PDB file of C-alpha atoms in Angstrom:
ATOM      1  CA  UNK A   1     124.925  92.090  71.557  1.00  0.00           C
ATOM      2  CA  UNK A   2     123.300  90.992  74.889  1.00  0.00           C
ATOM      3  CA  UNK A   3     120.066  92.713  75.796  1.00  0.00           C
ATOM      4  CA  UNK A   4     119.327  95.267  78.809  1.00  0.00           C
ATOM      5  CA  UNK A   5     117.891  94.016  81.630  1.00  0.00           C
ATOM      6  CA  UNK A   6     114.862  95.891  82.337  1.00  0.00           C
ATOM      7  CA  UNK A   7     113.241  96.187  86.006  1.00  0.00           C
ATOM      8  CA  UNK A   8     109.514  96.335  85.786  1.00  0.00           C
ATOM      9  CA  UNK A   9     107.389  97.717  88.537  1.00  0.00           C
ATOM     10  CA  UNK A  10     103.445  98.590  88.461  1.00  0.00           C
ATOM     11  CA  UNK A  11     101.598 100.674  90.850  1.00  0.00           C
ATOM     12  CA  UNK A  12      98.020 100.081  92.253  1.00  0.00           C
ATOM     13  CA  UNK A  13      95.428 102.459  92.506  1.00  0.00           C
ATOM     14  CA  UNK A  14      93.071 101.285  94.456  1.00  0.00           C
ATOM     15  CA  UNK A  15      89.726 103.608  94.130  1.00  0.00           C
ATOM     16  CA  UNK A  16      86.886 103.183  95.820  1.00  0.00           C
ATOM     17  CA  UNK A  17      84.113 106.491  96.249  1.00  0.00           C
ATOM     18  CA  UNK A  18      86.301 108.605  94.555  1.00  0.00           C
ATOM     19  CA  UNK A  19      89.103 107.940  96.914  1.00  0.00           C
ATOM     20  CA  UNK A  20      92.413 105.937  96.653  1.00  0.00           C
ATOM     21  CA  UNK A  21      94.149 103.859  99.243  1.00  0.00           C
ATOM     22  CA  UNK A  22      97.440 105.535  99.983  1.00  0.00           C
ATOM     23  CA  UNK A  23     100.026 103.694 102.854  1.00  0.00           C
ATOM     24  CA  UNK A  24     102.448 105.087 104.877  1.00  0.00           C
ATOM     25  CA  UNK A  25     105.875 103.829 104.318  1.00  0.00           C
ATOM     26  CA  UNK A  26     107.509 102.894 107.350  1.00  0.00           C
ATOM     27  CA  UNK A  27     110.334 100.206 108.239  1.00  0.00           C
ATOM     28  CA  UNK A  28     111.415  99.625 104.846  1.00  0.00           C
ATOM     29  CA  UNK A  29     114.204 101.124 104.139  1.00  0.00           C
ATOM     30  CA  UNK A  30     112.330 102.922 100.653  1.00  0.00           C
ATOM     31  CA  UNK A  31     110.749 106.530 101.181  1.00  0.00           C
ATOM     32  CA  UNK A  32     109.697 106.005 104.795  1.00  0.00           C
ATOM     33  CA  UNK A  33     107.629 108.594 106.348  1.00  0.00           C
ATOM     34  CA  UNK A  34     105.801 109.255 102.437  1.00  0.00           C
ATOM     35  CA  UNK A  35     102.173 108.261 101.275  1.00  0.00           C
ATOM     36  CA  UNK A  36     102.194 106.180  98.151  1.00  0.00           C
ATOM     37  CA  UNK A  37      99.994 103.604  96.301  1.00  0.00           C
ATOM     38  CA  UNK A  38     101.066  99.959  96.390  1.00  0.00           C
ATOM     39  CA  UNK A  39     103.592  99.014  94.292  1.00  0.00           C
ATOM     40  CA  UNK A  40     106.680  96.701  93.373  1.00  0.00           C
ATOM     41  CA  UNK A  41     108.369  94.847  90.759  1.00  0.00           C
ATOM     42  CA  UNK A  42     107.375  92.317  88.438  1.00  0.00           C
ATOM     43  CA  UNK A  43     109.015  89.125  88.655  1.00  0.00           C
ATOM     44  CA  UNK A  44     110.502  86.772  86.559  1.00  0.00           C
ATOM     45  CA  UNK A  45     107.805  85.087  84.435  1.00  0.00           C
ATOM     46  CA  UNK A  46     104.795  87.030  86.532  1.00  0.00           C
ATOM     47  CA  UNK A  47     102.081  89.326  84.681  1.00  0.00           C
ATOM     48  CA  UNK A  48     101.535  92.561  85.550  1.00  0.00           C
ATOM     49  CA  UNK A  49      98.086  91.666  86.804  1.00  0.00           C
ATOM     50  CA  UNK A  50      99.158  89.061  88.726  1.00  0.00           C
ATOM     51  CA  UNK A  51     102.151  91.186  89.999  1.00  0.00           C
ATOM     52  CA  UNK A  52      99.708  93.622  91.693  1.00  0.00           C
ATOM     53  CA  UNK A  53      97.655  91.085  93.371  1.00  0.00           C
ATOM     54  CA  UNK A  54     100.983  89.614  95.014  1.00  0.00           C
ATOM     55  CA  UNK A  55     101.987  93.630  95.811  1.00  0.00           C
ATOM     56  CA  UNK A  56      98.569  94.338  97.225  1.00  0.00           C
ATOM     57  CA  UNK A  57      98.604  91.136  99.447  1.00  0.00           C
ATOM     58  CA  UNK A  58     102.443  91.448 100.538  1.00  0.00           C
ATOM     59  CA  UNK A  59     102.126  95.390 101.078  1.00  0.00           C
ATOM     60  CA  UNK A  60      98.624  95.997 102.806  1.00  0.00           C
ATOM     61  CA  UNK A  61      97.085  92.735 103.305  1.00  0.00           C
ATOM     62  CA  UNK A  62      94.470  93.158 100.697  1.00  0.00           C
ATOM     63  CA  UNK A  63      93.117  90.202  99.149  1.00  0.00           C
ATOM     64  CA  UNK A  64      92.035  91.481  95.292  1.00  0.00           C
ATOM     65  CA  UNK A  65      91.021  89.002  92.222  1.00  0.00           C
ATOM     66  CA  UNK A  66      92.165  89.537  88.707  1.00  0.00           C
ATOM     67  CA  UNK A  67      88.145  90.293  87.258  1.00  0.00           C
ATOM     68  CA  UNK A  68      88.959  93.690  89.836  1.00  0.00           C
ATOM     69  CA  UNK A  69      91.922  94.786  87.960  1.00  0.00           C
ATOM     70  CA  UNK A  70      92.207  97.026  84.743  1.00  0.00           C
ATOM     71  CA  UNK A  71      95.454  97.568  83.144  1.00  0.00           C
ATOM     72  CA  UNK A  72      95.317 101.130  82.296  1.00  0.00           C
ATOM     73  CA  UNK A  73      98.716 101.990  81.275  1.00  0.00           C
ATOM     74  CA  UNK A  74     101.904 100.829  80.192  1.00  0.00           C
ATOM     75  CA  UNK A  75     105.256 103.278  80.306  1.00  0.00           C
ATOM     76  CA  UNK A  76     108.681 102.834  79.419  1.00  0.00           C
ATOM     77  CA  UNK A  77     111.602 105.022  80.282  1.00  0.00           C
ATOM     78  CA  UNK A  78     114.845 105.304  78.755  1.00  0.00           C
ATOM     79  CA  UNK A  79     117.878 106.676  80.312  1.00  0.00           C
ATOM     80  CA  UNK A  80     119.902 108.941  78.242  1.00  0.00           C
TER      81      UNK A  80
END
C-alpha cells in the first residue's frame, strides 16, 4: 500500500516586546486583504527550522538565524 503524501507547512511567530509581526496579504492569490504570521510549506528534504528562515526571507524580507528559532509545536491533522 503506497503512503499519503503529506503537505507540511509551519508558521512563524515572530515576537518581539510582547508583540508579533503580522503581514498583510496582498497580490497572492491566498487570503488577500487578511493579517497573518509568516508561513509556508516545507520542502522536500528541508527542516522545519530551516523552512521558516527561507519563509521569513521570501515573505517579509527578514533575515533570521537558526540559534533565534524555537520549535514549539508540532500538529498533525487527519481528514476523516
Amino acid at each position: 500500500m503506497a503512503r499519503c503524501p503529506q503537505i507540511l507547512s509551519v508558521h512563524l511567530f515572530l515576537l518581539r516586546d510582547n508583540e508579533i509581526f503580522l503581514q498583510l496579504g496582498k497580490n497572492t492569490s491566498y487570503r488577500d486583504g487578511c493579517w497573518s504570521v509568516i508561513a509556508g510549506h516545507v520542502e522536500a528534504n528541508e527542516s522545519a527550522i530551516n523552512a521558516m528562515i527561507r519563509e521569513a526571507k521570501e515573505e517579509a524580507g527578514i533575515i533570521i538565524g537558526p540559534k533565534a528559532l524555537i520549535l514549539v509545536h508540532v500538529m498533525h491533522r487527519f481528514e476523516n
